[in-house]
Amino acid sequence: MSGPYAGFLIAFAAYPILFALVLVFLQWDLVTAPSFAGLDNVRLLLHDGRFWQAVGNTFVFLAIHVPLQIATALGLALALNRPLVLRAFWRSAFFLPVVISGAVVAILWSNLYATDVGLINRVLARLGIAPVPWLTDPLTAMPAIAVMVTWKNVGFYVIIYLAGLQYIPRSCQEAIEIEGATAWQRFRYLTLPSLLPQTILVLTLSTINGFQLFIEPYVMTAGGPLRRTYSIVLYLYTNAFAYQKMGYAATIGVALALIIGAVIFVQRRLVGKAEAL
């Protein structure tokens, strides 16, 4: 009975990983036969300024996106957990962007961010504020993308928090209310600690998904301006399919996997220390 599962694991997990590791030591352009390159791809990666700029850009994106994702998802979950008119509709509405194509969402937000005719700058103009070049200014391009990605994915994390809120015992809520706790105290000492497992899950998933940032900068900015939105995955894609450097692209992919593993490990250690306090 385990044969189909083993076959699936080999075909879609073990083989791609092994193939990527082999490609690290090869030069291959998809046309000519692969040739052995030794550690040339690794040495090139260590001295590749564009790769390290992409790493820095990705961490800037994560520094904005992950805290914003957690705060927004938690706030919406608390609001949608209250008795509201058409509550099921609002929950579905916030989840809808999750299932929409990322390219479609990116095109939509590109129009919203447009400097001259975008809806956001039109609203700012009505308020007497000068238009902001959201996607053409190196200082605002990545934060603008981070906001858009947060909007698209927040519904998924809202569902996670809503599930956690259902498991907070009603007796605990009544007890803390009888003690005269304020709304902030109820949130700080009951709701927030009870949602710690969900927060860890949201932190982990949003970090992993953030490292896979690709379609948004590819569609909205093509990595610009001044390569400030060039993510690791976009750089990997460019090397693989624009420059046809499959061996170097595989090296970038392996490096990305190691970076993700290291970041998640550090996050888990920090969360573990916070839980022990």
mmCIF file of C-alpha atoms in Angstrom:
data_model
loop_
_atom_site.group_PDB
_atom_site.id
_atom_site.type_symbol
_atom_site.label_atom_id
_atom_site.label_comp_id
_atom_site.label_asym_id
_atom_site.label_seq_id
_atom_site.Cartn_x
_atom_site.Cartn_y
_atom_site.Cartn_z
ATOM 1 C CA MET A 1 0.000 0.000 0.000
ATOM 2 C CA SER A 2 2.948 2.350 0.525
ATOM 3 C CA GLY A 3 4.143 1.965 -3.074
ATOM 4 C CA PRO A 4 2.145 4.887 -4.555
ATOM 5 C CA TYR A 5 3.248 7.222 -1.749
ATOM 6 C CA ALA A 6 6.883 6.190 -2.164
ATOM 7 C CA GLY A 7 6.622 6.727 -5.922
ATOM 8 C CA PHE A 8 5.082 10.159 -5.437
ATOM 9 C CA LEU A 9 7.811 11.112 -2.940
ATOM 10 C CA ILE A 10 10.582 9.980 -5.267
ATOM 11 C CA ALA A 11 9.119 11.622 -8.372
ATOM 12 C CA PHE A 12 8.130 14.979 -6.893
ATOM 13 C CA ALA A 13 10.482 15.469 -3.933
ATOM 14 C CA ALA A 14 13.599 13.306 -3.883
ATOM 15 C CA TYR A 15 14.388 13.433 -7.614
ATOM 16 C CA PRO A 16 14.048 17.251 -8.009
ATOM 17 C CA ILE A 17 16.213 17.833 -4.932
ATOM 18 C CA LEU A 18 18.923 15.448 -6.098
ATOM 19 C CA PHE A 19 18.789 16.874 -9.622
ATOM 20 C CA ALA A 20 19.206 20.419 -8.270
ATOM 21 C CA LEU A 21 22.184 19.347 -6.155
ATOM 22 C CA VAL A 22 23.808 17.730 -9.189
ATOM 23 C CA LEU A 23 23.227 20.860 -11.282
ATOM 24 C CA VAL A 24 25.204 22.912 -8.755
ATOM 25 C CA PHE A 25 28.360 21.232 -10.087
ATOM 26 C CA LEU A 26 27.457 21.553 -13.785
ATOM 27 C CA GLN A 27 27.379 24.143 -16.545
ATOM 28 C CA TRP A 28 24.240 23.644 -18.680
ATOM 29 C CA ASP A 29 22.464 25.967 -21.068
ATOM 30 C CA LEU A 30 19.557 23.635 -22.002
ATOM 31 C CA VAL A 31 20.971 23.295 -25.527
ATOM 32 C CA THR A 32 24.421 21.730 -25.311
ATOM 33 C CA ALA A 33 25.382 18.780 -23.152
ATOM 34 C CA PRO A 34 26.113 19.564 -19.468
ATOM 35 C CA SER A 35 29.757 19.923 -18.488
ATOM 36 C CA PHE A 36 31.386 19.523 -15.087
ATOM 37 C CA ALA A 37 32.128 22.879 -13.437
ATOM 38 C CA GLY A 38 33.290 21.833 -9.994
ATOM 39 C CA LEU A 39 32.727 24.611 -7.489
ATOM 40 C CA ASP A 40 32.671 27.413 -10.076
ATOM 41 C CA ASN A 41 28.967 28.111 -9.490
ATOM 42 C CA VAL A 42 29.477 28.287 -5.738
ATOM 43 C CA ARG A 43 32.424 30.674 -6.079
ATOM 44 C CA LEU A 44 30.450 32.826 -8.498
ATOM 45 C CA LEU A 45 27.543 32.979 -6.052
ATOM 46 C CA LEU A 46 29.764 34.077 -3.167
ATOM 47 C CA HIS A 47 31.094 37.012 -5.184
ATOM 48 C CA ASP A 48 27.896 37.896 -7.057
ATOM 49 C CA GLY A 49 26.858 41.380 -5.990
ATOM 50 C CA ARG A 50 23.482 41.102 -7.713
ATOM 51 C CA PHE A 51 22.634 37.959 -5.779
ATOM 52 C CA TRP A 52 23.453 39.580 -2.452
ATOM 53 C CA GLN A 53 21.459 42.651 -3.438
ATOM 54 C CA ALA A 54 18.518 40.341 -4.146
ATOM 55 C CA VAL A 55 19.008 38.765 -0.713
ATOM 56 C CA GLY A 56 18.972 42.211 0.892
ATOM 57 C CA ASN A 57 15.865 43.216 -1.055
ATOM 58 C CA THR A 58 14.084 40.058 0.067
ATOM 59 C CA PHE A 59 14.904 40.714 3.709
ATOM 60 C CA VAL A 60 13.627 44.294 3.361
ATOM 61 C CA PHE A 61 10.391 42.858 1.983
ATOM 62 C CA LEU A 62 10.138 40.372 4.871
ATOM 63 C CA ALA A 63 10.832 43.064 7.479
ATOM 64 C CA ILE A 64 7.788 44.978 6.208
ATOM 65 C CA HIS A 65 5.516 42.152 5.123
ATOM 66 C CA VAL A 66 5.712 39.661 8.006
ATOM 67 C CA PRO A 67 4.858 42.035 10.914
ATOM 68 C CA LEU A 68 2.194 43.719 8.769
ATOM 69 C CA GLN A 69 0.742 40.333 7.832
ATOM 70 C CA ILE A 70 0.515 39.164 11.440
ATOM 71 C CA ALA A 71 -0.977 42.425 12.731
ATOM 72 C CA THR A 72 -3.501 42.745 9.898
ATOM 73 C CA ALA A 73 -4.605 39.109 10.041
ATOM 74 C CA LEU A 74 -5.003 39.201 13.822
ATOM 75 C CA GLY A 75 -6.942 42.466 13.749
ATOM 76 C CA LEU A 76 -9.305 41.255 11.044
ATOM 77 C CA ALA A 77 -9.810 37.921 12.792
ATOM 78 C CA LEU A 78 -10.802 39.673 16.021
ATOM 79 C CA ALA A 79 -13.218 41.892 14.094
ATOM 80 C CA LEU A 80 -14.743 39.005 12.121
ATOM 81 C CA ASN A 81 -15.123 36.909 15.278
ATOM 82 C CA ARG A 82 -17.677 39.355 16.633
ATOM 83 C CA PRO A 83 -21.416 39.028 15.914
ATOM 84 C CA LEU A 84 -21.713 40.975 12.668
ATOM 85 C CA VAL A 85 -24.404 41.357 10.054
ATOM 86 C CA LEU A 86 -23.487 39.174 7.048
ATOM 87 C CA ARG A 87 -20.477 37.817 8.913
ATOM 88 C CA ALA A 88 -20.124 34.827 6.555
ATOM 89 C CA PHE A 89 -20.056 37.216 3.594
ATOM 90 C CA TRP A 90 -17.292 39.352 5.087
ATOM 91 C CA ARG A 91 -15.204 36.283 5.906
ATOM 92 C CA SER A 92 -15.540 35.065 2.325
ATOM 93 C CA ALA A 93 -14.763 38.518 0.946
ATOM 94 C CA PHE A 94 -11.457 38.719 2.798
ATOM 95 C CA PHE A 95 -10.502 35.222 1.650
ATOM 96 C CA LEU A 96 -11.359 35.855 -2.020
ATOM 97 C CA PRO A 97 -8.008 37.490 -2.994
ATOM 98 C CA VAL A 98 -6.179 34.347 -1.851
ATOM 99 C CA VAL A 99 -7.682 32.291 -4.677
ATOM 100 C CA ILE A 100 -7.257 34.966 -7.371
ATOM 101 C CA SER A 101 -4.278 34.640 -9.704
ATOM 102 C CA GLY A 102 -1.217 36.489 -8.445
ATOM 103 C CA ALA A 103 -0.625 37.990 -11.899
ATOM 104 C CA VAL A 104 -4.172 39.389 -11.984
ATOM 105 C CA VAL A 105 -3.752 40.939 -8.536
ATOM 106 C CA ALA A 106 -0.380 42.402 -9.518
ATOM 107 C CA ILE A 107 -1.869 44.034 -12.627
ATOM 108 C CA LEU A 108 -4.773 45.409 -10.579
ATOM 109 C CA TRP A 109 -2.478 46.954 -7.985
ATOM 110 C CA SER A 110 -0.149 48.311 -10.668
ATOM 111 C CA ASN A 111 -3.091 50.362 -11.879
ATOM 112 C CA LEU A 112 -3.963 51.423 -8.340
ATOM 113 C CA TYR A 113 -0.345 52.519 -7.770
ATOM 114 C CA ALA A 114 -0.021 54.385 -11.100
ATOM 115 C CA THR A 115 1.501 57.808 -10.462
ATOM 116 C CA ASP A 116 -0.746 59.919 -12.686
ATOM 117 C CA VAL A 117 -4.016 58.002 -13.025
ATOM 118 C CA GLY A 118 -3.931 55.529 -10.135
ATOM 119 C CA LEU A 119 -6.834 55.539 -7.710
ATOM 120 C CA ILE A 120 -4.560 55.868 -4.661
ATOM 121 C CA ASN A 121 -2.875 59.028 -5.967
ATOM 122 C CA ARG A 122 -6.242 60.428 -7.046
ATOM 123 C CA VAL A 123 -7.456 60.105 -3.465
ATOM 124 C CA LEU A 124 -4.242 61.717 -2.211
ATOM 125 C CA ALA A 125 -4.719 64.578 -4.687
ATOM 126 C CA ARG A 126 -8.219 65.172 -3.325
ATOM 127 C CA LEU A 127 -6.635 65.470 0.117
ATOM 128 C CA GLY A 128 -4.093 67.985 -1.163
ATOM 129 C CA ILE A 129 -1.168 65.551 -1.106
ATOM 130 C CA ALA A 130 1.260 65.332 -4.028
ATOM 131 C CA PRO A 131 1.204 62.075 -6.040
ATOM 132 C CA VAL A 132 3.600 59.400 -4.827
ATOM 133 C CA PRO A 133 5.609 57.405 -7.412
ATOM 134 C CA TRP A 134 4.868 54.137 -5.619
ATOM 135 C CA LEU A 135 6.504 51.743 -8.072
ATOM 136 C CA THR A 136 9.090 54.033 -9.665
ATOM 137 C CA ASP A 137 10.771 55.386 -6.537
ATOM 138 C CA PRO A 138 13.467 53.071 -5.068
ATOM 139 C CA LEU A 139 12.350 53.996 -1.539
ATOM 140 C CA THR A 140 8.664 53.155 -1.975
ATOM 141 C CA ALA A 141 8.654 50.321 -4.527
ATOM 142 C CA MET A 142 9.341 47.416 -2.159
ATOM 143 C CA PRO A 143 7.054 48.708 0.651
ATOM 144 C CA ALA A 144 4.287 49.123 -1.945
ATOM 145 C CA ILE A 145 4.736 45.515 -3.080
ATOM 146 C CA ALA A 146 4.785 44.343 0.557
ATOM 147 C CA VAL A 147 1.434 46.035 1.200
ATOM 148 C CA MET A 148 -0.054 44.440 -1.908
ATOM 149 C CA VAL A 149 1.181 40.946 -0.989
ATOM 150 C CA THR A 150 -0.199 41.395 2.530
ATOM 151 C CA TRP A 151 -3.601 42.330 1.099
ATOM 152 C CA LYS A 152 -3.634 39.312 -1.183
ATOM 153 C CA ASN A 153 -2.660 36.710 1.436
ATOM 154 C CA VAL A 154 -4.266 38.077 4.587
ATOM 155 C CA GLY A 155 -7.486 36.070 4.171
ATOM 156 C CA PHE A 156 -5.621 32.780 4.532
ATOM 157 C CA TYR A 157 -4.053 33.841 7.836
ATOM 158 C CA VAL A 158 -7.345 35.302 9.062
ATOM 159 C CA ILE A 159 -8.816 31.791 8.793
ATOM 160 C CA ILE A 160 -5.966 30.427 10.920
ATOM 161 C CA TYR A 161 -6.556 33.026 13.630
ATOM 162 C CA LEU A 162 -10.340 32.546 13.504
ATOM 163 C CA ALA A 163 -9.832 28.825 14.106
ATOM 164 C CA GLY A 164 -7.660 29.623 17.113
ATOM 165 C CA LEU A 165 -10.223 32.019 18.550
ATOM 166 C CA GLN A 166 -12.821 29.237 18.575
ATOM 167 C CA TYR A 167 -10.673 27.227 21.008
ATOM 168 C CA ILE A 168 -10.433 29.915 23.684
ATOM 169 C CA PRO A 169 -12.691 28.573 26.476
ATOM 170 C CA ARG A 170 -15.771 30.687 27.102
ATOM 171 C CA SER A 171 -15.320 30.122 30.830
ATOM 172 C CA CYS A 172 -11.931 31.848 30.718
ATOM 173 C CA GLN A 173 -13.418 34.817 28.901
ATOM 174 C CA GLU A 174 -16.228 35.114 31.428
ATOM 175 C CA ALA A 175 -13.839 34.782 34.368
ATOM 176 C CA ILE A 176 -11.539 37.558 33.184
ATOM 177 C CA GLU A 177 -14.543 39.802 32.488
ATOM 178 C CA ILE A 178 -15.862 39.200 36.013
ATOM 179 C CA GLU A 179 -12.457 40.242 37.353
ATOM 180 C CA GLY A 180 -13.043 43.608 35.725
ATOM 181 C CA ALA A 181 -10.353 43.372 33.055
ATOM 182 C CA THR A 182 -10.443 46.022 30.341
ATOM 183 C CA ALA A 183 -10.636 45.119 26.649
ATOM 184 C CA TRP A 184 -6.869 45.627 26.315
ATOM 185 C CA GLN A 185 -6.165 43.456 29.366
ATOM 186 C CA ARG A 186 -8.400 40.676 27.991
ATOM 187 C CA PHE A 187 -6.523 40.822 24.720
ATOM 188 C CA ARG A 188 -3.076 41.056 26.339
ATOM 189 C CA TYR A 189 -3.430 38.357 28.995
ATOM 190 C CA LEU A 190 -5.935 35.924 27.450
ATOM 191 C CA THR A 191 -6.410 36.256 23.688
ATOM 192 C CA LEU A 192 -2.814 36.904 22.653
ATOM 193 C CA PRO A 193 -1.227 34.062 24.715
ATOM 194 C CA SER A 194 -3.967 31.664 23.590
ATOM 195 C CA LEU A 195 -3.192 32.464 19.951
ATOM 196 C CA LEU A 196 0.556 31.872 20.289
ATOM 197 C CA PRO A 197 0.494 28.559 18.313
ATOM 198 C CA GLN A 198 -1.407 30.264 15.494
ATOM 199 C CA THR A 199 0.983 33.222 15.557
ATOM 200 C CA ILE A 200 3.971 30.881 15.244
ATOM 201 C CA LEU A 201 2.303 29.179 12.279
ATOM 202 C CA VAL A 202 1.501 32.492 10.601
ATOM 203 C CA LEU A 203 5.059 33.707 11.219
ATOM 204 C CA THR A 204 6.559 30.572 9.679
ATOM 205 C CA LEU A 205 4.260 30.385 6.656
ATOM 206 C CA SER A 206 4.434 34.094 5.841
ATOM 207 C CA THR A 207 8.245 33.981 6.074
ATOM 208 C CA ILE A 208 8.515 30.986 3.747
ATOM 209 C CA ASN A 209 6.020 32.502 1.296
ATOM 210 C CA GLY A 210 7.833 35.829 1.479
ATOM 211 C CA PHE A 211 11.108 34.234 0.419
ATOM 212 C CA GLN A 212 9.273 32.951 -2.675
ATOM 213 C CA LEU A 213 8.418 36.494 -3.807
ATOM 214 C CA PHE A 214 8.413 36.417 -7.611
ATOM 215 C CA ILE A 215 5.256 37.163 -9.566
ATOM 216 C CA GLU A 216 4.640 40.577 -7.953
ATOM 217 C CA PRO A 217 7.997 42.230 -8.788
ATOM 218 C CA TYR A 218 8.109 40.371 -12.118
ATOM 219 C CA VAL A 219 4.786 41.860 -13.229
ATOM 220 C CA MET A 220 4.821 45.208 -11.444
ATOM 221 C CA THR A 221 8.427 46.442 -11.621
ATOM 222 C CA ALA A 222 10.536 43.819 -13.463
ATOM 223 C CA GLY A 223 12.948 44.100 -10.543
ATOM 224 C CA GLY A 224 13.343 47.875 -10.746
ATOM 225 C CA PRO A 225 13.782 50.664 -10.030
ATOM 226 C CA LEU A 226 17.559 50.346 -9.620
ATOM 227 C CA ARG A 227 17.024 46.619 -8.892
ATOM 228 C CA ARG A 228 15.473 47.509 -5.519
ATOM 229 C CA THR A 229 12.643 44.975 -5.991
ATOM 230 C CA TYR A 230 14.796 42.205 -7.446
ATOM 231 C CA SER A 231 13.995 39.197 -5.265
ATOM 232 C CA ILE A 232 16.001 35.986 -4.947
ATOM 233 C CA VAL A 233 13.474 33.935 -6.907
ATOM 234 C CA LEU A 234 13.266 36.568 -9.648
ATOM 235 C CA TYR A 235 17.061 36.485 -9.941
ATOM 236 C CA LEU A 236 16.942 32.683 -10.067
ATOM 237 C CA TYR A 237 14.328 32.815 -12.836
ATOM 238 C CA THR A 238 16.372 35.318 -14.833
ATOM 239 C CA ASN A 239 19.504 33.181 -14.704
ATOM 240 C CA ALA A 240 17.605 30.027 -15.625
ATOM 241 C CA PHE A 241 15.385 31.227 -18.461
ATOM 242 C CA ALA A 242 16.897 34.515 -19.684
ATOM 243 C CA TYR A 243 20.600 33.647 -19.402
ATOM 244 C CA GLN A 244 20.081 29.845 -19.573
ATOM 245 C CA LYS A 245 22.519 29.246 -16.737
ATOM 246 C CA MET A 246 20.781 26.244 -15.261
ATOM 247 C CA GLY A 247 23.684 25.231 -13.041
ATOM 248 C CA TYR A 248 23.985 28.686 -11.512
ATOM 249 C CA ALA A 249 20.208 28.945 -11.123
ATOM 250 C CA ALA A 250 20.237 25.632 -9.216
ATOM 251 C CA THR A 251 22.998 27.012 -7.002
ATOM 252 C CA ILE A 252 20.823 30.036 -6.203
ATOM 253 C CA GLY A 253 17.933 27.697 -5.404
ATOM 254 C CA VAL A 254 20.021 25.615 -3.007
ATOM 255 C CA ALA A 255 21.312 28.800 -1.354
ATOM 256 C CA LEU A 256 17.730 30.033 -0.981
ATOM 257 C CA ALA A 257 16.700 26.769 0.691
ATOM 258 C CA LEU A 258 19.596 27.092 3.142
ATOM 259 C CA ILE A 259 18.728 30.725 3.901
ATOM 260 C CA ILE A 260 15.078 29.823 4.546
ATOM 261 C CA GLY A 261 16.109 26.972 6.833
ATOM 262 C CA ALA A 262 18.470 29.239 8.772
ATOM 263 C CA VAL A 263 15.878 32.000 9.189
ATOM 264 C CA ILE A 264 13.169 29.569 10.342
ATOM 265 C CA PHE A 265 15.630 27.986 12.780
ATOM 266 C CA VAL A 266 16.470 31.393 14.285
ATOM 267 C CA GLN A 267 12.787 32.293 14.482
ATOM 268 C CA ARG A 268 11.973 29.072 16.310
ATOM 269 C CA ARG A 269 14.810 29.611 18.781
ATOM 270 C CA LEU A 270 13.677 33.175 19.492
ATOM 271 C CA VAL A 271 10.045 32.092 19.868
ATOM 272 C CA GLY A 272 11.121 29.282 22.197
ATOM 273 C CA LYS A 273 12.996 31.752 24.394
ATOM 274 C CA ALA A 274 9.973 34.084 24.411
ATOM 275 C CA GLU A 275 7.705 31.204 25.495
ATOM 276 C CA ALA A 276 10.060 30.371 28.361
ATOM 277 C CA LEU A 277 9.877 33.900 29.800
#
